[in-house]
Coordinates of C-alpha atoms in Angstrom, one line a residue:
X63 CA -161.3 17.8 -10.5
X64 CA -161.1 21.7 -11.3
X65 CA -160.0 21.8 -14.8
X66 CA -157.6 24.3 -15.5
X67 CA -157.6 25.4 -19.7
X68 CA -158.2 28.6 -18.4
X69 CA -155.0 28.5 -17.0
X70 CA -152.9 32.1 -17.3
X71 CA -149.3 31.5 -19.7
X72 CA -149.2 35.3 -19.7
X73 CA -150.2 37.1 -16.9
X74 CA -149.7 40.7 -16.5
X75 CA -149.7 43.5 -14.1
X76 CA -151.9 46.7 -15.5
X77 CA -149.5 49.5 -14.4
X78 CA -151.5 52.4 -12.4
X79 CA -151.9 56.1 -14.0
X80 CA -148.9 54.7 -16.9
X81 CA -148.8 58.3 -18.6
X82 CA -149.2 58.2 -22.7
X83 CA -145.9 56.8 -24.1
X84 CA -144.6 55.6 -20.8
X85 CA -143.4 52.7 -22.8
X86 CA -142.9 52.0 -26.5
X87 CA -142.7 49.2 -29.0
X88 CA -140.7 48.4 -31.9
X89 CA -137.2 49.3 -33.3
X90 CA -138.0 52.4 -35.0
X91 CA -140.2 53.7 -32.3
X92 CA -137.0 52.6 -29.4
X93 CA -134.6 54.2 -31.7
X94 CA -136.4 57.1 -32.3
X95 CA -137.3 57.7 -28.8
X96 CA -133.2 57.3 -28.0
X97 CA -132.6 59.6 -30.5
X98 CA -134.4 62.4 -29.2
X99 CA -133.0 61.9 -25.9
X100 CA -129.8 62.3 -27.3
X101 CA -130.0 65.4 -29.5
X102 CA -130.7 63.4 -32.4
X103 CA -128.4 64.1 -35.1
X104 CA -126.2 66.5 -32.5
X105 CA -123.3 65.1 -30.6
X106 CA -124.3 62.8 -27.2
X107 CA -123.1 59.9 -25.6
X108 CA -125.7 56.6 -25.1
X109 CA -124.9 54.3 -23.1
X110 CA -126.6 50.4 -23.3
X111 CA -125.8 48.4 -20.3
X112 CA -126.5 45.1 -20.7
X113 CA -127.1 41.7 -19.0
X114 CA -125.6 38.6 -19.9
X115 CA -128.0 36.9 -22.5
X116 CA -128.8 40.3 -23.8
X117 CA -127.8 40.4 -28.2
X118 CA -126.1 43.2 -28.5
X119 CA -125.5 42.7 -32.1
X120 CA -129.2 43.0 -32.2
X121 CA -129.3 46.6 -30.3
X122 CA -125.9 47.6 -32.2
X123 CA -127.5 47.4 -35.9
X124 CA -131.2 48.5 -34.8
X125 CA -129.7 51.7 -33.5
X126 CA -127.1 51.8 -36.2
X127 CA -129.8 51.6 -39.2
X128 CA -132.0 54.6 -37.5
X129 CA -129.5 56.7 -36.6
X130 CA -127.0 56.4 -39.3
X131 CA -124.4 58.7 -38.0
X132 CA -124.2 56.7 -35.0
X133 CA -120.4 55.6 -34.1
X134 CA -121.0 52.4 -31.6
X135 CA -118.5 50.9 -29.0
X136 CA -118.6 47.6 -27.8
X137 CA -116.6 47.3 -24.5
X138 CA -115.5 44.1 -24.5
X139 CA -111.9 44.4 -25.7
X140 CA -111.9 46.5 -22.6
X141 CA -112.5 43.1 -20.4
X142 CA -109.7 41.1 -19.2
X143 CA -107.8 38.1 -20.8
X144 CA -110.0 35.3 -21.2
X145 CA -106.7 33.1 -19.3
X146 CA -106.8 35.4 -16.7
X147 CA -110.9 35.4 -16.3
X148 CA -110.6 31.6 -16.4
X149 CA -108.3 31.9 -13.6
X150 CA -110.3 34.4 -11.5
X151 CA -113.5 31.7 -11.6
X152 CA -111.7 28.3 -11.8
X153 CA -112.2 27.7 -7.7
X154 CA -115.5 29.2 -7.7
X155 CA -116.6 27.2 -10.9
X156 CA -114.5 24.1 -9.7
X157 CA -114.2 20.9 -12.3
X158 CA -118.1 19.4 -11.2
X159 CA -120.8 19.6 -14.2
X160 CA -123.8 20.9 -12.2
X161 CA -122.2 22.8 -8.9
X162 CA -119.4 25.7 -8.0
X163 CA -119.2 27.8 -5.1
X164 CA -121.0 31.2 -4.7
X165 CA -118.6 33.7 -6.6
X166 CA -118.6 37.5 -4.6
X167 CA -117.7 39.4 -8.1
X168 CA -118.4 43.2 -8.4
X169 CA -118.4 43.8 -12.3
X170 CA -115.3 46.0 -12.6
X171 CA -113.3 42.9 -11.6
X172 CA -113.5 41.4 -15.3
X173 CA -112.3 44.5 -16.9
X174 CA -108.9 45.7 -17.3
X175 CA -108.4 49.5 -16.1
X176 CA -106.6 50.2 -18.9
X177 CA -108.8 49.3 -20.8
X178 CA -111.4 50.9 -19.5
X179 CA -109.2 54.3 -19.6
X180 CA -108.6 53.5 -23.1
X181 CA -111.8 53.1 -24.3
X182 CA -113.3 56.2 -22.3
X183 CA -110.7 58.3 -24.1
X184 CA -112.1 57.3 -27.5
X185 CA -115.3 57.7 -26.8
X186 CA -115.1 61.6 -26.0
X187 CA -112.9 62.1 -29.0
X188 CA -115.7 60.5 -30.8
X189 CA -118.7 62.3 -28.9
X190 CA -116.7 65.2 -30.4
X191 CA -118.0 65.0 -33.9
X192 CA -121.5 63.3 -33.7
X193 CA -123.7 60.4 -31.8
X194 CA -122.1 57.9 -29.8
X195 CA -123.2 54.9 -28.1
X196 CA -121.1 52.7 -26.0
X197 CA -122.7 49.0 -25.6
X198 CA -122.3 45.9 -23.5
X199 CA -122.4 44.3 -20.6
X200 CA -120.7 46.8 -18.0
X201 CA -120.8 49.5 -20.4
X202 CA -121.6 52.0 -17.8
X203 CA -118.2 51.0 -16.3
X204 CA -117.0 53.2 -19.8
X205 CA -119.5 55.8 -19.0
X206 CA -122.7 56.6 -17.9
X207 CA -123.2 58.7 -21.0
X208 CA -125.9 61.5 -21.6
X209 CA -128.4 59.1 -21.6
X210 CA -128.5 55.7 -19.8
X211 CA -130.1 52.6 -20.9
X212 CA -130.4 49.3 -18.8
X213 CA -130.9 46.1 -21.2
X214 CA -131.9 43.5 -19.0
X215 CA -133.4 40.0 -19.4
X216 CA -134.8 37.3 -17.7
X217 CA -132.6 34.0 -17.1
X218 CA -134.6 31.6 -18.3
X219 CA -134.7 33.4 -21.7
X220 CA -131.1 33.0 -20.8
X221 CA -131.2 29.5 -20.9
X222 CA -133.3 29.0 -23.9
X223 CA -130.5 31.1 -25.8
X224 CA -127.8 28.7 -24.3
X225 CA -129.3 25.8 -25.6
X226 CA -129.4 27.2 -28.9
X227 CA -126.2 28.0 -28.8
X228 CA -125.1 31.1 -27.3
X229 CA -122.1 31.3 -25.1
X230 CA -121.3 32.5 -21.5
X231 CA -120.5 36.5 -21.2
X232 CA -117.2 35.5 -19.7
X233 CA -115.7 32.7 -22.0
X234 CA -116.3 31.5 -25.8
X235 CA -118.4 27.8 -25.4
X236 CA -121.7 28.1 -27.7
X237 CA -121.0 24.4 -27.9
X238 CA -120.5 23.6 -24.2
X239 CA -122.7 21.6 -22.5
X240 CA -125.6 23.6 -21.7
X241 CA -124.7 22.7 -17.5
X242 CA -121.6 24.2 -17.8
X243 CA -123.1 27.1 -19.3
X244 CA -125.7 27.5 -16.4
X245 CA -123.4 26.8 -13.9
X246 CA -121.5 29.8 -14.8
X247 CA -124.4 31.6 -14.9
X248 CA -125.9 30.7 -11.8
X249 CA -122.7 31.1 -9.5
X250 CA -120.8 33.5 -11.4
X251 CA -122.2 35.8 -14.1
X252 CA -126.2 36.5 -13.0
X253 CA -124.4 37.5 -9.3
X254 CA -122.4 39.6 -10.9
X255 CA -124.9 41.0 -13.1
X256 CA -127.7 41.3 -10.7
X257 CA -125.4 43.9 -8.3
X258 CA -124.4 46.0 -11.0
X259 CA -127.9 46.0 -12.3
X260 CA -128.6 47.0 -8.7
X261 CA -126.3 50.3 -9.0
X262 CA -127.7 51.1 -12.3
X263 CA -131.3 50.9 -11.4
X264 CA -132.5 53.8 -9.9
X265 CA -129.9 56.2 -12.3
X266 CA -131.3 54.4 -15.6
X267 CA -133.0 56.6 -18.1
X268 CA -134.4 53.8 -20.0
X269 CA -135.4 50.0 -19.6
X270 CA -134.9 48.2 -22.2
X271 CA -136.3 44.8 -23.1
X272 CA -135.2 42.6 -25.8
X273 CA -137.1 39.2 -24.6
X274 CA -138.7 38.7 -27.8
X275 CA -136.2 38.8 -31.1
X276 CA -137.2 41.6 -33.2
X277 CA -139.6 43.0 -31.0
X278 CA -138.4 45.1 -28.3
X279 CA -140.2 47.1 -25.6
X280 CA -138.3 50.6 -24.3
X281 CA -139.9 51.8 -20.9
X282 CA -139.0 55.0 -19.2
X283 CA -136.7 55.0 -16.7
X284 CA -139.1 56.8 -13.8
X285 CA -142.2 55.2 -14.7
X286 CA -140.5 51.4 -14.4
X287 CA -139.3 52.3 -11.5
X288 CA -142.7 53.2 -10.2
X289 CA -144.3 50.4 -12.1
X290 CA -141.4 48.2 -9.9
X291 CA -142.1 49.8 -6.7
X292 CA -146.5 49.4 -7.2
X293 CA -146.0 45.6 -7.9
X294 CA -145.1 45.3 -4.1
X295 CA -148.6 47.0 -2.6
X296 CA -150.8 44.4 -4.7
X297 CA -150.8 40.4 -5.2
X298 CA -149.2 39.1 -8.9
X299 CA -148.3 36.0 -10.8
X300 CA -144.9 36.2 -12.7
X301 CA -144.9 34.5 -16.1
X302 CA -144.5 30.6 -15.7
X303 CA -142.8 28.7 -18.0
X304 CA -142.5 24.5 -18.8
X305 CA -139.9 22.3 -19.8
X306 CA -139.5 19.0 -20.6
X307 CA -137.8 16.1 -18.7
X308 CA -136.7 12.6 -19.0
X309 CA -139.7 11.5 -16.6
X310 CA -141.9 13.9 -18.4
X311 CA -146.0 13.5 -18.6
X312 CA -148.6 14.5 -20.0
X313 CA -151.1 16.7 -17.8
X314 CA -149.9 20.0 -18.0
X315 CA -149.8 19.8 -21.8
X316 CA -153.6 18.7 -22.1
X317 CA -154.7 21.2 -18.7
X318 CA -152.8 23.9 -19.5
X319 CA -153.0 23.7 -23.5
X320 CA -148.9 23.6 -23.7
X321 CA -147.3 23.5 -27.6
X322 CA -147.2 20.0 -28.9
X323 CA -144.0 20.1 -30.0
X324 CA -142.5 18.7 -26.8
X325 CA -142.3 15.5 -26.0
X326 CA -143.4 15.6 -22.7
X327 CA -143.7 18.3 -20.1
X328 CA -141.8 17.5 -16.5
X329 CA -141.7 21.0 -14.6
X330 CA -143.7 24.1 -14.6
X331 CA -142.7 26.9 -13.0
X332 CA -145.0 29.0 -11.6
X333 CA -143.1 30.9 -8.7
X334 CA -139.2 31.2 -9.1
X335 CA -138.8 34.6 -9.1
X336 CA -135.2 34.7 -9.4
X337 CA -135.7 33.3 -13.2
X338 CA -139.3 34.3 -13.8
X339 CA -140.7 37.0 -15.9
X340 CA -142.4 39.5 -14.7
X341 CA -145.1 41.4 -17.5
X342 CA -145.6 44.8 -16.9
X343 CA -148.5 46.5 -18.8
X344 CA -148.0 50.2 -19.6
X345 CA -151.0 51.2 -20.9
X346 CA -151.0 48.4 -24.0
X347 CA -147.6 48.3 -24.4
X348 CA -146.3 44.9 -22.2
X349 CA -142.7 44.9 -21.0
X350 CA -140.9 42.0 -19.6
X351 CA -138.3 42.5 -16.7
X352 CA -136.8 39.9 -14.8
X353 CA -139.4 39.1 -11.7
X354 CA -136.3 39.5 -9.7
X355 CA -135.7 43.2 -9.8
X356 CA -138.7 43.4 -7.5
X357 CA -136.8 41.1 -4.9
X358 CA -133.8 42.8 -5.6
X359 CA -135.2 46.5 -5.2
X360 CA -138.2 46.8 -3.1
X361 CA -137.3 43.4 -0.4
X362 CA -138.7 44.6 2.6
X363 CA -142.0 45.6 1.0
X364 CA -142.4 42.3 -1.0
X365 CA -140.9 40.1 1.8
X366 CA -141.8 41.5 4.7
X367 CA -139.0 43.2 7.0
X368 CA -138.1 39.9 9.2
X369 CA -137.7 38.0 6.3
X370 CA -135.4 40.6 4.7
X371 CA -133.2 40.5 8.0
X372 CA -133.1 36.7 7.6
X373 CA -132.8 35.9 3.9
X374 CA -131.8 39.3 2.4
X375 CA -133.0 40.2 -1.0
X376 CA -133.7 36.7 -1.8
X377 CA -137.0 35.2 -2.6
X378 CA -137.3 32.0 -0.4
X379 CA -140.1 30.4 -1.5
X380 CA -140.2 28.1 -4.8
X381 CA -143.7 27.1 -6.0
X382 CA -143.5 25.0 -9.5
X383 CA -145.2 21.9 -10.7
X384 CA -143.4 18.3 -11.3
X385 CA -146.1 16.0 -13.8
X386 CA -145.2 12.5 -14.1
X387 CA -149.4 11.4 -15.7
X388 CA -148.2 9.2 -18.2
X389 CA -144.6 9.7 -17.9
X390 CA -142.7 7.9 -15.1
X391 CA -140.4 8.3 -11.7
X392 CA -138.4 11.1 -10.6
X393 CA -134.4 10.4 -10.0
X394 CA -134.0 9.4 -6.6
X395 CA -132.7 11.8 -4.8
X396 CA -131.6 13.9 -1.6
X397 CA -131.1 17.5 -0.8
X398 CA -128.1 18.9 1.2
X399 CA -128.6 19.8 5.0
X400 CA -127.9 23.7 5.6
X401 CA -124.5 23.3 7.0
X402 CA -123.3 21.3 4.1
X403 CA -124.6 23.5 1.3
X404 CA -123.2 26.9 3.4
X405 CA -119.5 24.7 3.4
X406 CA -119.4 23.4 -0.1
X407 CA -121.2 25.3 -2.5
X408 CA -121.3 29.3 0.1
X409 CA -125.3 29.0 0.1
X410 CA -126.9 30.5 3.3
X411 CA -129.8 28.3 3.5
X412 CA -130.9 24.8 2.1
X413 CA -133.7 23.1 -0.1
X414 CA -136.0 22.0 2.4
X415 CA -139.3 21.0 0.4
X416 CA -142.6 19.0 0.2
X417 CA -144.7 17.4 -2.1
X418 CA -148.7 18.7 -2.8
X419 CA -150.8 16.3 -4.8
X420 CA -152.8 18.2 -7.3
X421 CA -153.7 15.4 -8.8
X422 CA -152.7 11.5 -8.7
X423 CA -153.8 8.5 -10.7
X424 CA -154.6 5.1 -9.5
X425 CA -151.1 4.3 -9.0
X426 CA -149.6 7.4 -7.8
X427 CA -146.7 7.5 -5.0
X428 CA -144.0 8.8 -3.3
X429 CA -140.7 7.1 -2.2
X430 CA -139.9 8.7 1.0
X431 CA -137.6 7.8 3.5
X432 CA -134.8 5.0 4.1
X433 CA -136.8 1.3 5.2
X434 CA -136.3 0.8 9.1
X435 CA -133.7 -1.3 9.4
X436 CA -131.3 -0.5 5.9
X437 CA -128.1 0.6 6.8
X438 CA -127.1 3.7 4.8
X439 CA -123.3 1.5 4.0
X440 CA -126.0 -1.1 2.6
X441 CA -127.8 1.0 1.0
X442 CA -124.9 3.4 -0.8
X443 CA -123.2 0.1 -1.4
X444 CA -126.4 -1.0 -3.9
X445 CA -126.3 2.5 -5.8
X446 CA -122.4 2.0 -6.4
X447 CA -123.2 -1.5 -7.7
X448 CA -126.5 -0.4 -9.6
X449 CA -123.9 2.1 -11.7
X450 CA -122.2 -0.7 -13.2
X451 CA -123.0 -1.6 -16.8
X452 CA -125.9 -3.3 -16.6
X453 CA -126.3 -3.0 -13.4
X454 CA -130.1 -2.2 -11.4
X455 CA -131.6 -1.1 -8.1
X456 CA -134.4 -2.6 -6.2
X457 CA -135.4 0.5 -4.6
X458 CA -138.1 -0.8 -2.8
X459 CA -135.9 -3.2 -1.0
X460 CA -134.2 0.3 0.6
X461 CA -136.9 3.0 0.3
X462 CA -140.3 3.4 1.3
X463 CA -142.9 3.5 -1.4
X464 CA -146.3 5.3 -0.2
X465 CA -149.3 5.6 -1.9
X466 CA -150.3 9.2 -3.0
X467 CA -154.2 10.7 -3.2
X468 CA -155.0 13.9 -4.2
X469 CA -154.7 16.9 -1.6
X470 CA -152.1 14.3 0.5
X471 CA -149.3 16.9 1.5
X472 CA -145.2 15.2 2.0
X473 CA -142.7 17.3 3.8
X474 CA -139.3 16.1 2.4
X475 CA -136.6 18.0 5.1
X476 CA -133.5 18.2 3.8
X477 CA -131.4 15.0 4.1
X478 CA -134.6 12.8 3.4
X479 CA -134.2 10.3 0.3
X480 CA -137.1 10.7 -1.7
X481 CA -138.6 11.1 -5.3
X482 CA -142.2 11.5 -6.9
X483 CA -143.3 8.2 -8.6
X484 CA -145.2 8.2 -11.8
X485 CA -148.7 9.3 -12.1
X486 CA -148.6 12.4 -9.7
X487 CA -149.0 16.1 -10.5
X488 CA -147.2 17.6 -7.8
X489 CA -147.1 21.1 -6.3
X490 CA -143.9 21.5 -5.2
X491 CA -143.2 23.8 -2.1
X492 CA -139.8 25.0 -1.2
X493 CA -137.0 26.6 -0.7
X494 CA -135.5 28.2 -3.4
X495 CA -132.1 27.0 -3.6
X496 CA -133.7 24.8 -6.4
X497 CA -130.6 23.5 -8.3
X498 CA -129.0 21.4 -5.8
X499 CA -130.3 18.3 -6.1
X500 CA -128.2 15.2 -5.4
X501 CA -129.3 12.2 -7.6
X502 CA -128.5 9.0 -6.4
X503 CA -130.3 6.4 -8.9
X504 CA -132.4 7.3 -12.3
X505 CA -133.5 4.3 -13.1
X506 CA -130.8 3.9 -15.6
X507 CA -132.0 6.1 -18.3
X508 CA -130.5 8.9 -20.1
X509 CA -131.5 12.6 -20.2
X510 CA -133.4 14.1 -23.8
X511 CA -129.8 15.0 -25.0
X512 CA -129.1 11.1 -25.1
X513 CA -126.1 11.9 -22.3
X514 CA -126.4 10.3 -18.8
X515 CA -127.7 12.7 -16.6
X516 CA -125.4 13.8 -13.7
X517 CA -125.3 11.8 -10.4
X518 CA -123.8 13.0 -7.0
X519 CA -124.0 9.6 -5.0
X520 CA -120.5 10.9 -2.8
X521 CA -123.0 14.3 -1.8
X522 CA -125.4 12.1 -1.1
X523 CA -123.7 10.0 1.4
X524 CA -123.1 13.2 2.8
X525 CA -126.3 14.6 3.5
X526 CA -128.5 11.3 3.9
X527 CA -130.0 11.0 7.3
X528 CA -130.6 7.6 8.7
X529 CA -133.2 8.3 11.1
X530 CA -135.3 9.6 8.6
X531 CA -136.6 5.9 8.0
X532 CA -140.7 4.4 7.7
X533 CA -141.6 5.5 11.2
X534 CA -139.9 8.4 11.4
X535 CA -141.9 9.2 7.9
X536 CA -144.8 7.7 9.9
X537 CA -144.6 9.7 12.3
X538 CA -143.6 12.9 11.5
X539 CA -144.2 13.7 7.7
X540 CA -147.7 11.7 6.7
X541 CA -151.3 12.5 7.8
X542 CA -150.0 16.1 9.2
X543 CA -153.3 18.1 9.4
X544 CA -154.4 19.9 12.0
X545 CA -157.0 22.2 12.2
X546 CA -156.3 25.6 13.3
X547 CA -159.5 27.8 12.9
X548 CA -162.8 27.7 10.8
X549 CA -165.6 30.4 10.1
X550 CA -168.6 30.7 8.1
X551 CA -168.1 28.8 5.2
X552 CA -164.6 28.0 5.3
X553 CA -162.1 25.9 7.4
X554 CA -158.2 26.5 8.1
X555 CA -155.1 23.4 8.1
X556 CA -152.0 23.1 8.7
X557 CA -150.4 21.0 6.4
X558 CA -147.3 19.5 5.6
X559 CA -144.1 21.5 6.4
X560 CA -141.4 19.2 8.6
X561 CA -141.0 22.0 11.7
X562 CA -137.6 21.7 10.6
X563 CA -138.7 23.6 7.6
X564 CA -138.7 27.1 7.5
X565 CA -141.9 27.4 5.5
X566 CA -145.3 27.7 7.1
X567 CA -148.1 26.0 5.0
X568 CA -152.0 26.3 5.4
X569 CA -154.7 24.9 3.4
X570 CA -158.1 26.7 3.6
X571 CA -161.0 25.4 2.3
X572 CA -164.1 27.6 1.8
X573 CA -167.2 28.3 -0.1
X574 CA -167.5 32.0 1.2
X575 CA -165.0 34.8 1.6
X576 CA -161.8 34.2 3.6
X577 CA -160.1 36.9 5.0
X578 CA -156.0 36.6 5.5
X579 CA -153.2 38.8 6.9
X580 CA -149.5 38.7 5.6
X581 CA -148.4 39.0 9.6
X582 CA -145.0 40.7 7.5
X583 CA -144.0 37.7 5.4
X584 CA -144.8 37.4 1.9
X585 CA -147.7 34.9 1.3
X586 CA -147.5 32.5 -2.1
X587 CA -151.2 30.9 -2.9
X588 CA -152.2 28.4 -5.2
X589 CA -155.6 27.4 -6.3
X590 CA -155.8 23.5 -5.3
X591 CA -159.5 23.1 -5.5
X592 CA -162.4 24.6 -7.6
X593 CA -162.6 26.6 -10.7
X594 CA -161.7 30.7 -10.4
X595 CA -161.1 33.0 -7.2
X596 CA -160.6 36.3 -6.5
X597 CA -158.2 37.9 -4.2
X598 CA -159.8 41.4 -3.0
X599 CA -158.8 44.2 -0.5
X600 CA -161.1 44.6 2.5
X601 CA -160.4 48.8 1.8
X602 CA -160.2 48.7 -1.8
X603 CA -156.5 49.6 -1.9
X604 CA -155.5 47.4 -5.1
X605 CA -157.8 46.0 -8.2
X606 CA -158.9 42.6 -7.9
X607 CA -157.1 40.2 -8.9
X608 CA -158.9 36.5 -10.3
X609 CA -156.6 33.2 -10.4
X610 CA -157.9 30.2 -11.6
X611 CA -157.0 26.1 -10.5
X612 CA -153.5 25.6 -10.3
X613 CA -152.3 29.3 -10.7
X614 CA -150.0 30.9 -7.9
X615 CA -150.3 34.6 -6.6
X616 CA -147.5 36.4 -4.4
X617 CA -148.9 38.6 -2.0
X618 CA -146.8 41.1 -1.3
X619 CA -146.0 41.6 2.8
X620 CA -147.2 45.1 2.7
X621 CA -150.6 44.0 1.2
X622 CA -151.3 43.2 5.0
X623 CA -154.8 42.1 4.5
X624 CA -156.4 40.8 1.7
X625 CA -159.9 38.3 1.2
X626 CA -160.0 35.5 -1.1
X627 CA -163.4 35.1 -3.0
X628 CA -164.8 32.3 -4.5
X629 CA -166.2 32.5 -7.9
X630 CA -169.1 30.0 -6.9
X631 CA -170.6 28.5 -3.7
X632 CA -169.0 25.6 -4.6
X633 CA -165.9 24.4 -2.4
X634 CA -162.7 26.0 -3.1
X635 CA -159.1 25.3 -1.8
X636 CA -155.8 27.4 -0.9
X637 CA -152.7 26.5 -0.3
X638 CA -150.6 29.0 1.2
X639 CA -147.4 29.5 2.4
X640 CA -145.1 31.9 3.9
X641 CA -141.8 32.5 6.2
X642 CA -142.2 31.3 9.9
X643 CA -141.7 34.4 12.3

């Protein structure tokens, strides 16, 4: 197999023609730039509008040290009372530990009009005496100021801060269960903040990155906007992140050279723009932004016009790794159907998925589909009984266990009971609504935090399709590889996803360059065989992008034609996903 210790864990996009000083690093340089922008010691208003999760105290303290005459105003006192906010959010948060309902709120709905008016008056009065800063989530609602800074934050870093005790934006809950904090972010806070951020994106004079505490980066507004737009005209990678889990394995730790502190690594998120970062290199100063910014700001160029018409400004394809080599089975689970996810959670499409085997040990297997003749009522009765103290579930009495080999590709349309067994490294190719997993059985385990992981048997009962049985799997899932085209040194196959799923996957085996065409849809490409390859433009429209084994590259729809070139004449393979049009 190909080795992957060349796996780049901090890929960056070099910004073309980044002028000198387009970005600066460190609080001294950031404060100097912002101080100059508001006129040094003269009266001027600096507005720092922040994404939930940004450390507002860090920003206020740093600016205060550099600009001792600066009067700093926060915005939290202008928000509605906690009880009023909780009442407003109750039906969207629900009482469930994991799932809520997608909320439609705008930023101004969280503030009291009279509170904003009072704060505006105080800022005007203070601005007559010297420089003023208004800092906080929603600060631009008070005033856009003379200089507007957008302080952003990737969702993965927010999750790490939640785990470390950071409270949610809309309530004081530092000790609350992480899953409930995440739910509040996913269904309410991040959606609200994204709408607000998009309103400010073209107005911002500067973009502030405080992802790494104590090491801020500041980019000029025009430079950032040009960089985000340029990203849609070339292939790029996002910054992957990795997380341990109760069933996690050791393959990624070894092959990707991940830190040894974690007991294992269960997940590797290599292409989830909603949560991954994007590193933009402005002449040697790397600025980290949420990758979702590219989706929100330039959805047609990135996704393709027809994909955007279908999904809106959402990236519909997810690539991630599931590592059970040296670990255990995933939870036995099922994903909601489109109708169910729309009715129950307000989502517009569901989590169809597939398992592509990047590596498989001798005992590798996938659990998939009910065994022929198993009645759903009997299965769920056994599941319920297994959840009683001391209970066990004989999974293989109800669910098929299929041996898995390297390069096998298992389709898992929503409504199909499934899980990866141990001894597998899975490249999971799926639609993006990624938290909607209804766990039915977790093999009697608790999470790494010692607390039982949440199960959703009632939801599972509502969506499991009894026709997805042994015969169905054999007929529609196993061995679904069809030749499509071939040429000198390459061949193309259609493999994987079921006809009910919107994602189209193609595998190319090649020892010579292969030309691809986006054809109006964003492409997501992973090198599943071979050490390294390069993506080139046939017309020189973008600089070559090298990528290695297991690395995922996003190719925007606007790129059009591109060529994948192997580094050597040995056998290489890519798996490519796009939206069926």
